[in-house]
Short mmCIF file of C-alpha atoms in Angstrom, two decimals:
data_model
loop_
_atom_site.label_atom_id
_atom_site.label_comp_id
_atom_site.label_asym_id
_atom_site.label_seq_id
_atom_site.Cartn_x
_atom_site.Cartn_y
_atom_site.Cartn_z
CA UNK E 25 109.73 53.00 130.18
CA UNK E 26 107.13 50.38 129.33
CA UNK E 27 107.69 46.91 130.76
CA UNK E 28 107.97 45.20 127.36
CA UNK E 29 111.42 46.71 126.79
CA UNK E 30 112.86 45.28 130.03
CA UNK E 31 111.07 41.98 130.37
CA UNK E 32 113.26 38.98 129.53
CA UNK E 33 110.10 36.99 128.85
CA UNK E 34 109.44 39.13 125.80
CA UNK E 35 112.86 38.46 124.27
CA UNK E 36 112.94 35.88 121.46
CA UNK E 37 114.83 32.68 122.15
CA UNK E 38 116.62 33.08 118.85
CA UNK E 39 117.49 36.36 117.18
CA UNK E 40 115.91 37.15 113.85
CA UNK E 41 118.59 37.60 111.20
CA UNK E 42 118.14 41.14 109.92
CA UNK E 43 120.04 44.11 108.52
CA UNK E 44 120.23 47.55 110.09
CA UNK E 45 120.93 50.57 107.86
CA UNK E 46 122.35 53.54 109.77
CA UNK E 47 122.39 57.08 108.39
CA UNK E 48 124.04 60.02 110.17
CA UNK E 49 121.58 62.48 108.63
CA UNK E 50 118.15 62.58 107.00
CA UNK E 51 118.65 65.66 104.84
CA UNK E 52 118.67 66.05 101.06
CA UNK E 53 122.44 65.70 100.68
CA UNK E 54 124.25 63.11 98.56
CA UNK E 55 125.00 60.33 101.07
CA UNK E 56 121.47 60.05 102.61
CA UNK E 57 119.92 60.15 99.13
CA UNK E 58 122.18 57.33 97.96
CA UNK E 59 121.32 55.29 101.06
CA UNK E 60 117.61 55.83 100.42
CA UNK E 61 118.07 54.40 96.93
CA UNK E 62 120.07 51.44 98.29
CA UNK E 63 117.41 50.63 100.90
CA UNK E 64 114.65 50.98 98.32
CA UNK E 65 116.37 48.55 95.96
CA UNK E 66 117.34 46.18 98.79
CA UNK E 67 113.69 45.88 99.71
CA UNK E 68 112.83 44.99 96.11
CA UNK E 69 115.58 42.44 95.59
CA UNK E 70 116.01 40.81 99.01
CA UNK E 71 113.75 38.95 101.40
CA UNK E 72 116.01 39.79 104.34
CA UNK E 73 114.20 41.91 106.98
CA UNK E 74 115.71 45.28 107.80
CA UNK E 75 115.38 48.40 109.92
CA UNK E 76 116.67 51.94 109.45
CA UNK E 77 118.25 54.06 112.18
CA UNK E 78 118.57 57.81 111.55
CA UNK E 79 120.92 59.61 113.90
CA UNK E 80 119.12 62.89 113.19
CA UNK E 81 115.61 63.72 112.06
CA UNK E 82 115.14 65.39 108.68
CA UNK E 83 113.22 65.72 105.44
CA UNK E 84 114.10 62.22 104.22
CA UNK E 85 112.85 60.43 107.34
CA UNK E 86 109.34 59.98 105.91
CA UNK E 87 110.79 58.55 102.69
CA UNK E 88 112.61 55.90 104.71
CA UNK E 89 109.46 55.18 106.75
CA UNK E 90 107.64 54.27 103.54
CA UNK E 91 110.17 51.48 103.03
CA UNK E 92 110.28 50.00 106.53
CA UNK E 93 110.61 50.59 110.26
CA UNK E 94 112.63 53.76 110.75
CA UNK E 95 113.91 54.85 114.15
CA UNK E 96 115.10 58.39 114.93
CA UNK E 97 117.80 58.69 117.58
CA UNK E 98 117.72 62.49 117.87
CA UNK E 99 114.37 64.10 117.15
CA UNK E 100 114.52 67.77 116.16
CA UNK E 101 111.45 68.61 118.21
CA UNK E 102 113.20 67.58 121.41
CA UNK E 103 115.94 70.20 121.37
CA UNK E 104 115.70 72.47 124.41
CA UNK E 105 114.95 76.11 123.75
CA UNK E 106 116.79 78.86 125.64
CA UNK E 107 113.61 79.76 127.52
CA UNK E 108 113.11 76.20 128.72
CA UNK E 109 116.59 75.62 130.06
CA UNK E 110 115.58 75.17 133.67
CA UNK E 111 117.05 72.33 135.69
CA UNK E 112 113.73 70.47 135.56
CA UNK E 113 113.46 70.82 131.79
CA UNK E 114 117.04 69.63 131.34
CA UNK E 115 116.39 66.64 133.57
CA UNK E 116 113.19 65.78 131.70
CA UNK E 117 114.99 66.06 128.37
CA UNK E 118 117.79 63.80 129.60
CA UNK E 119 115.36 61.18 130.89
CA UNK E 120 113.43 61.22 127.61
CA UNK E 121 116.66 60.83 125.66
CA UNK E 122 117.75 57.83 127.74
CA UNK E 123 114.28 56.28 127.54
CA UNK E 124 114.06 56.66 123.77
CA UNK E 125 117.62 55.34 123.36
CA UNK E 126 116.82 52.27 125.45
CA UNK E 127 113.70 51.55 123.43
CA UNK E 128 115.60 51.87 120.17
CA UNK E 129 118.45 49.60 121.27
CA UNK E 130 116.02 46.89 122.36
CA UNK E 131 114.10 47.10 119.12
CA UNK E 132 117.37 46.44 117.29
CA UNK E 133 118.00 43.08 119.00
CA UNK E 134 118.53 40.30 116.50
CA UNK E 135 120.49 42.49 114.10
CA UNK E 136 123.19 40.44 112.39
CA UNK E 137 124.61 43.03 110.00
CA UNK E 138 124.90 46.81 110.29
CA UNK E 139 125.40 48.97 107.20
CA UNK E 140 126.81 52.35 108.24
CA UNK E 141 126.51 55.15 105.70
CA UNK E 142 129.53 57.16 106.87
CA UNK E 143 132.91 56.66 108.48
CA UNK E 144 131.91 59.28 111.07
CA UNK E 145 129.81 56.74 112.94
CA UNK E 146 132.03 55.78 115.87
CA UNK E 147 129.74 57.34 118.49
CA UNK E 148 126.78 55.16 117.46
CA UNK E 149 128.89 52.13 116.52
CA UNK E 150 130.05 51.88 120.13
CA UNK E 151 126.43 51.93 121.33
CA UNK E 152 125.62 49.01 119.00
CA UNK E 153 128.56 46.72 119.80
CA UNK E 154 126.38 44.70 122.21
CA UNK E 155 124.50 43.37 119.16
CA UNK E 156 127.62 41.38 118.13
CA UNK E 157 126.76 42.11 114.50
CA UNK E 158 129.04 42.34 111.50
CA UNK E 159 129.75 45.84 110.20
CA UNK E 160 129.90 47.30 106.69
CA UNK E 161 130.93 50.94 106.38
CA UNK E 162 130.11 52.87 103.19
CA UNK E 163 132.75 55.61 103.09
CA UNK E 164 132.05 58.90 101.30
CA UNK E 165 134.77 60.88 103.07
CA UNK E 166 138.36 61.85 102.35
CA UNK E 167 140.86 63.07 104.93
CA UNK E 168 139.65 66.65 105.48
CA UNK E 169 136.05 65.50 105.98
CA UNK E 170 137.19 62.72 108.34
CA UNK E 171 139.18 65.26 110.34
CA UNK E 172 136.21 67.66 110.49
CA UNK E 173 133.47 65.17 111.36
CA UNK E 174 135.00 62.69 113.79
CA UNK E 175 137.69 62.35 116.46
CA UNK E 176 140.53 59.93 117.05
CA UNK E 177 138.64 57.72 119.51
CA UNK E 178 135.55 57.39 117.32
CA UNK E 179 137.61 56.78 114.19
CA UNK E 180 139.57 54.02 115.91
CA UNK E 181 136.31 52.36 116.93
CA UNK E 182 135.26 52.28 113.28
CA UNK E 183 138.63 51.06 111.99
CA UNK E 184 138.85 48.29 114.58
CA UNK E 185 135.27 47.01 114.34
CA UNK E 186 134.42 47.23 110.63
CA UNK E 187 134.53 44.01 108.62
CA UNK E 188 134.22 45.60 105.19
CA UNK E 189 134.66 49.12 103.86
CA UNK E 190 132.82 50.11 100.70
CA UNK E 191 134.59 53.06 99.07
CA UNK E 192 132.76 55.36 96.67
CA UNK E 193 135.95 55.92 94.65
CA UNK E 194 139.51 54.72 94.23
CA UNK E 195 140.63 57.96 95.89
CA UNK E 196 138.69 57.00 99.03
CA UNK E 197 140.15 53.49 98.95
CA UNK E 198 143.67 54.88 98.65
CA UNK E 199 143.07 57.21 101.59
CA UNK E 200 141.82 54.35 103.78
CA UNK E 201 144.73 52.07 102.96
CA UNK E 202 147.52 54.66 102.89
CA UNK E 203 146.54 56.94 105.79
CA UNK E 204 144.62 54.54 108.03
CA UNK E 205 146.28 51.18 107.32
CA UNK E 206 143.07 49.44 106.26
CA UNK E 207 144.06 46.24 104.38
CA UNK E 208 143.10 46.50 100.72
CA UNK E 209 141.35 43.12 100.92
CA UNK E 210 138.87 44.75 103.32
CA UNK E 211 137.91 47.52 100.88
CA UNK E 212 135.65 47.31 97.85
CA UNK E 213 135.16 50.17 95.39
CA UNK E 214 131.56 50.19 94.17
CA UNK E 215 130.18 52.76 91.69
CA UNK E 216 127.27 54.77 93.07
CA UNK E 217 123.93 53.50 91.72
CA UNK E 218 121.71 56.26 90.32
CA UNK E 219 118.01 56.12 89.56
CA UNK E 220 118.31 58.76 86.82
CA UNK E 221 121.19 58.58 84.36
CA UNK E 222 119.60 60.53 81.52
CA UNK E 223 117.95 63.93 81.55
CA UNK E 224 116.87 65.92 78.52
CA UNK E 225 117.48 69.66 78.79
CA UNK E 226 114.46 70.28 76.57
CA UNK E 227 112.23 69.03 79.38
CA UNK E 228 113.45 71.96 81.51
CA UNK E 229 113.07 74.69 78.89
CA UNK E 230 110.30 76.57 80.66
CA UNK E 231 112.12 76.62 84.00
CA UNK E 232 115.42 77.65 82.43
CA UNK E 233 113.82 80.55 80.57
CA UNK E 234 112.13 81.86 83.71
CA UNK E 235 115.35 81.33 85.67
CA UNK E 236 117.47 83.28 83.21
CA UNK E 237 114.95 86.09 82.79
CA UNK E 238 114.41 86.40 86.54
CA UNK E 239 118.14 86.62 87.26
CA UNK E 240 119.04 88.95 84.37
CA UNK E 241 121.30 86.41 82.70
CA UNK E 242 122.16 87.90 79.28
CA UNK E 243 120.75 86.27 76.17
CA UNK E 244 123.18 83.81 74.66
CA UNK E 245 125.45 83.77 77.73
CA UNK E 246 127.37 80.60 78.50
CA UNK E 247 126.43 79.59 82.05
CA UNK E 248 129.19 78.11 84.22
CA UNK E 249 127.64 76.64 87.34
CA UNK E 250 128.53 75.18 90.73
CA UNK E 251 126.17 73.18 92.95
CA UNK E 252 127.32 72.73 96.54
CA UNK E 253 127.59 74.27 99.98
CA UNK E 254 129.49 77.52 100.43
CA UNK E 255 132.28 76.00 102.51
CA UNK E 256 136.04 75.58 102.48
CA UNK E 257 136.05 72.00 101.16
CA UNK E 258 133.89 73.03 98.21
CA UNK E 259 136.30 75.85 97.37
CA UNK E 260 133.81 78.65 97.84
CA UNK E 261 136.57 81.13 98.69
CA UNK E 262 138.15 80.42 95.28
CA UNK E 263 135.00 81.16 93.31
CA UNK E 264 135.09 84.97 93.22
CA UNK E 265 138.86 85.16 92.55
CA UNK E 266 138.33 82.73 89.67
CA UNK E 267 135.58 84.93 88.20
CA UNK E 268 137.73 88.02 88.62
CA UNK E 269 140.67 86.33 86.90
CA UNK E 270 138.50 85.11 84.04
CA UNK E 271 136.86 88.52 83.55
CA UNK E 272 140.22 90.29 83.49
CA UNK E 273 141.62 87.90 80.89
CA UNK E 274 138.50 87.70 78.74
CA UNK E 275 136.52 90.93 79.33
CA UNK E 276 134.50 90.58 76.12
CA UNK E 277 133.32 87.04 76.85
CA UNK E 278 129.57 86.56 77.36
CA UNK E 279 129.76 84.26 80.39
CA UNK E 280 127.67 84.10 83.57
CA UNK E 281 128.71 82.29 86.76
CA UNK E 282 126.20 80.68 89.16
CA UNK E 283 126.74 79.12 92.59
CA UNK E 284 123.72 77.14 93.77
CA UNK E 285 123.76 76.04 97.42
CA UNK E 286 124.70 79.07 99.51
CA UNK E 287 123.49 79.30 103.08
CA UNK E 288 122.46 82.93 103.49
CA UNK E 289 121.60 82.29 107.16
CA UNK E 290 125.03 81.05 108.15
CA UNK E 291 127.57 82.97 110.20
CA UNK E 292 129.77 83.35 107.12
CA UNK E 293 127.01 84.71 104.88
CA UNK E 294 127.78 88.34 105.79
CA UNK E 295 131.42 87.90 104.79
CA UNK E 296 130.49 86.04 101.61
CA UNK E 297 128.12 88.78 100.48
CA UNK E 298 130.66 91.41 101.54
CA UNK E 299 133.15 89.88 99.11
CA UNK E 300 130.56 89.82 96.33
CA UNK E 301 129.96 93.52 96.81
CA UNK E 302 133.66 94.37 96.88
CA UNK E 303 134.50 92.24 93.85
CA UNK E 304 131.68 93.98 91.95
CA UNK E 305 131.06 91.06 89.61
CA UNK E 306 127.84 91.66 87.64
CA UNK E 307 128.20 88.27 85.95
CA UNK E 308 127.93 86.33 89.22
CA UNK E 309 124.88 84.90 91.00
CA UNK E 310 124.81 83.29 94.45
CA UNK E 311 121.69 81.24 95.14
CA UNK E 312 120.52 79.42 98.28
CA UNK E 313 120.22 75.66 98.49
CA UNK E 314 116.76 74.38 97.53
CA UNK E 315 114.77 71.60 95.96
CA UNK E 316 115.26 73.20 92.53
CA UNK E 317 118.98 72.35 92.29
CA UNK E 318 118.47 69.86 89.45
CA UNK E 319 116.28 72.35 87.57
CA UNK E 320 118.92 75.04 88.05
CA UNK E 321 121.62 72.69 86.75
CA UNK E 322 119.66 72.36 83.50
CA UNK E 323 120.62 75.97 82.78
CA UNK E 324 124.36 75.18 82.95
CA UNK E 325 126.54 74.81 79.88
CA UNK E 326 129.61 73.85 81.91
CA UNK E 327 129.71 72.33 85.39
CA UNK E 328 132.47 73.76 87.58
CA UNK E 329 133.80 71.65 90.45
CA UNK E 330 136.16 73.90 92.35
CA UNK E 331 136.32 71.66 95.42
CA UNK E 332 139.48 71.12 97.39
CA UNK E 333 138.14 67.73 98.42
CA UNK E 334 135.21 65.71 97.07
CA UNK E 335 135.34 61.90 97.29
CA UNK E 336 133.13 61.18 94.24
CA UNK E 337 130.76 64.10 93.78
CA UNK E 338 127.16 63.26 92.99
CA UNK E 339 126.88 66.66 91.27
CA UNK E 340 129.37 65.54 88.61
CA UNK E 341 127.09 62.61 87.82
CA UNK E 342 123.97 64.78 87.85
CA UNK E 343 125.63 67.20 85.43
CA UNK E 344 126.60 64.26 83.23
CA UNK E 345 122.95 63.13 83.14
CA UNK E 346 122.24 66.40 81.27
CA UNK E 347 125.25 65.95 79.01
CA UNK E 348 127.19 68.71 80.77
CA UNK E 349 131.00 68.35 81.04
CA UNK E 350 132.86 69.14 84.27
CA UNK E 351 136.01 71.16 84.94
CA UNK E 352 137.73 70.20 88.20
CA UNK E 353 141.04 69.98 90.06
CA UNK E 354 143.30 66.94 89.99
CA UNK E 355 144.13 65.52 93.40
CA UNK E 356 140.88 66.76 94.92
CA UNK E 357 139.10 63.40 95.09
CA UNK E 358 137.41 60.96 92.77
CA UNK E 359 135.96 63.29 90.14
CA UNK E 360 138.86 62.63 87.77
CA UNK E 361 138.04 58.90 87.86
CA UNK E 362 134.81 59.73 86.05
CA UNK E 363 135.96 62.71 83.99
CA UNK E 364 139.17 61.04 82.78
CA UNK E 365 140.14 62.75 79.49
CA UNK E 366 136.84 62.61 77.66
CA UNK E 367 134.03 63.86 79.97
CA UNK E 368 135.55 67.18 80.99
CA UNK E 369 138.88 68.71 81.92
CA UNK E 370 140.98 68.30 85.08
CA UNK E 371 143.64 70.89 85.89
CA UNK E 372 146.48 70.97 88.45
CA UNK E 373 145.25 71.33 92.02
CA UNK E 374 144.59 74.93 93.02
CA UNK E 375 145.75 76.38 89.70
CA UNK E 376 143.06 78.96 88.93
CA UNK E 377 144.87 80.15 85.79
CA UNK E 378 144.74 76.64 84.32
CA UNK E 379 141.09 76.35 85.33
CA UNK E 380 140.27 79.64 83.57
CA UNK E 381 142.06 78.39 80.45
CA UNK E 382 140.09 75.13 80.54
CA UNK E 383 136.82 77.03 80.91
CA UNK E 384 137.68 79.33 78.02
CA UNK E 385 138.47 76.38 75.78
CA UNK E 386 135.07 74.81 76.46
CA UNK E 387 133.31 78.17 76.18
CA UNK E 388 134.77 78.97 72.77
CA UNK E 389 134.84 75.46 71.30
CA UNK E 390 131.22 74.39 71.25
CA UNK E 391 131.96 71.15 69.42
CA UNK E 392 134.42 70.02 72.11
CA UNK E 393 132.00 70.99 74.88
CA UNK E 394 129.16 69.06 73.30
CA UNK E 395 131.34 66.02 72.59
CA UNK E 396 132.59 65.83 76.16
CA UNK E 397 129.07 66.32 77.51
CA UNK E 398 127.75 63.49 75.35
CA UNK E 399 130.60 61.25 76.47
CA UNK E 400 129.83 62.03 80.12
CA UNK E 401 126.19 61.13 79.61
CA UNK E 402 127.04 57.85 77.88
CA UNK E 403 129.63 56.93 80.50
CA UNK E 404 127.12 57.58 83.27
CA UNK E 405 124.63 55.18 81.75
CA UNK E 406 127.22 52.43 81.40
CA UNK E 407 128.83 52.81 84.83
CA UNK E 408 126.20 54.15 87.22
CA UNK E 409 122.77 53.00 86.01
CA UNK E 410 120.88 51.49 88.93
CA UNK E 411 120.34 48.16 87.17
CA UNK E 412 124.11 47.87 86.64
CA UNK E 413 125.55 49.28 89.88
CA UNK E 414 122.93 48.34 92.47
CA UNK E 415 123.22 44.51 92.37
CA UNK E 416 126.77 44.78 93.72
CA UNK E 417 125.47 46.53 96.85
CA UNK E 418 122.63 44.06 97.41
CA UNK E 419 124.84 41.01 96.86
CA UNK E 420 127.55 42.39 99.15
CA UNK E 421 125.05 42.96 101.96
CA UNK E 422 123.50 39.51 101.51
CA UNK E 423 126.92 37.87 101.34
CA UNK E 424 127.94 39.30 104.69
CA UNK E 425 124.56 38.37 106.12
CA UNK E 426 124.68 34.82 104.75
CA UNK E 427 123.06 31.99 106.79
CA UNK E 428 126.26 29.99 107.18
CA UNK E 429 127.88 32.82 109.12
CA UNK E 430 127.04 32.83 112.83
CA UNK E 431 125.08 35.64 114.38
CA UNK E 432 124.69 36.67 117.99
CA UNK E 433 121.78 35.18 119.90
CA UNK E 434 120.46 37.47 122.61
CA UNK E 435 120.25 35.82 126.02
CA UNK E 436 119.04 37.06 129.34
CA UNK E 437 122.39 38.51 130.36
CA UNK E 438 123.10 40.57 127.26
CA UNK E 439 121.66 44.01 127.87
CA UNK E 440 123.05 47.26 126.47
CA UNK E 441 124.92 49.11 129.21
CA UNK E 442 123.43 52.36 130.45
CA UNK E 443 126.29 54.44 129.00
CA UNK E 444 125.20 53.32 125.53
CA UNK E 445 121.95 55.21 125.96
CA UNK E 446 123.54 58.59 126.60
#
């Protein structure tokens, strides 16, 4: 490693007060996209210097680099291929990982506040404790996601070292306080700030026509659509039974069901497609995830959220931007906090019969569907417009990074321990 990272002479006598934004991923999913918007607005509104640390490389990394210094902990190009797995290659990879980790940790000296974009950050939080910074954790997860993405030791590190939790919904706040004993005074519920709160379907007419023609969607069909990964939390295994139930009850109905976001390369893809073939549903379309998800949503008449757990789904808000109402389960997260009784319909958890009935009501009663869609669009503009929701994030970050609060000054003896680099 170059000498500048080890030399005490190169260390500043006083740390520069700055903010570090940490993202677990750099893909096109909801949480990294929201963080990108927060960092972009923070740069506009605040004079406080900042850095970004991405735990994994991804498509959004370049977007973050346009805003400021962005460090990548795990670069995709440095994974070892099967062919290269010799002892020498493994050793070289390990040395490079430690070297890069050391360089990153030293570049972060002077950080006074760390903004983590997930509760599943215990592994990196422990590496950054030597900075003696304050911690804000923006939580997008409910219990199943917490269980799936972290372990007891890492979770305890987050719970014990976080000064403030920002919850994306009341459901998330309740989960933190009731299941993990986080004091309510240490949790703030902040509405997600969105750059786009209004979309006109007419602007997508050409795409929608090509989309419907190319996928043999019948003329005049009501399109019921899902956008999300084909996984257990999103309720993918409930989708085909729901369609089958609906078709059996209303065989004459001109309805087409779309799921956008399937991973046809995954291990489960064979079994998913096997079910599609066995169910023999001609009014069903499974599409892979892609950059055309918003365009595809423009073809929906009703947005279906069949998730078992979703803290405060961005897709509900994106559907609302088009004036599309949502049908979802109660008790499955924060969607009902937005839907309430006027922007869609919420049915008892797991009750597919009630969900089919709700869909049929919106399918057959155009006036109700349009009214709820309009209400969703108006509510989105009032609650989630960037100019309304974003100042709360910026002010919260600046408040916890305020000058009167002490920050750690790096001295000659405060080096990150070697285990932090692994």
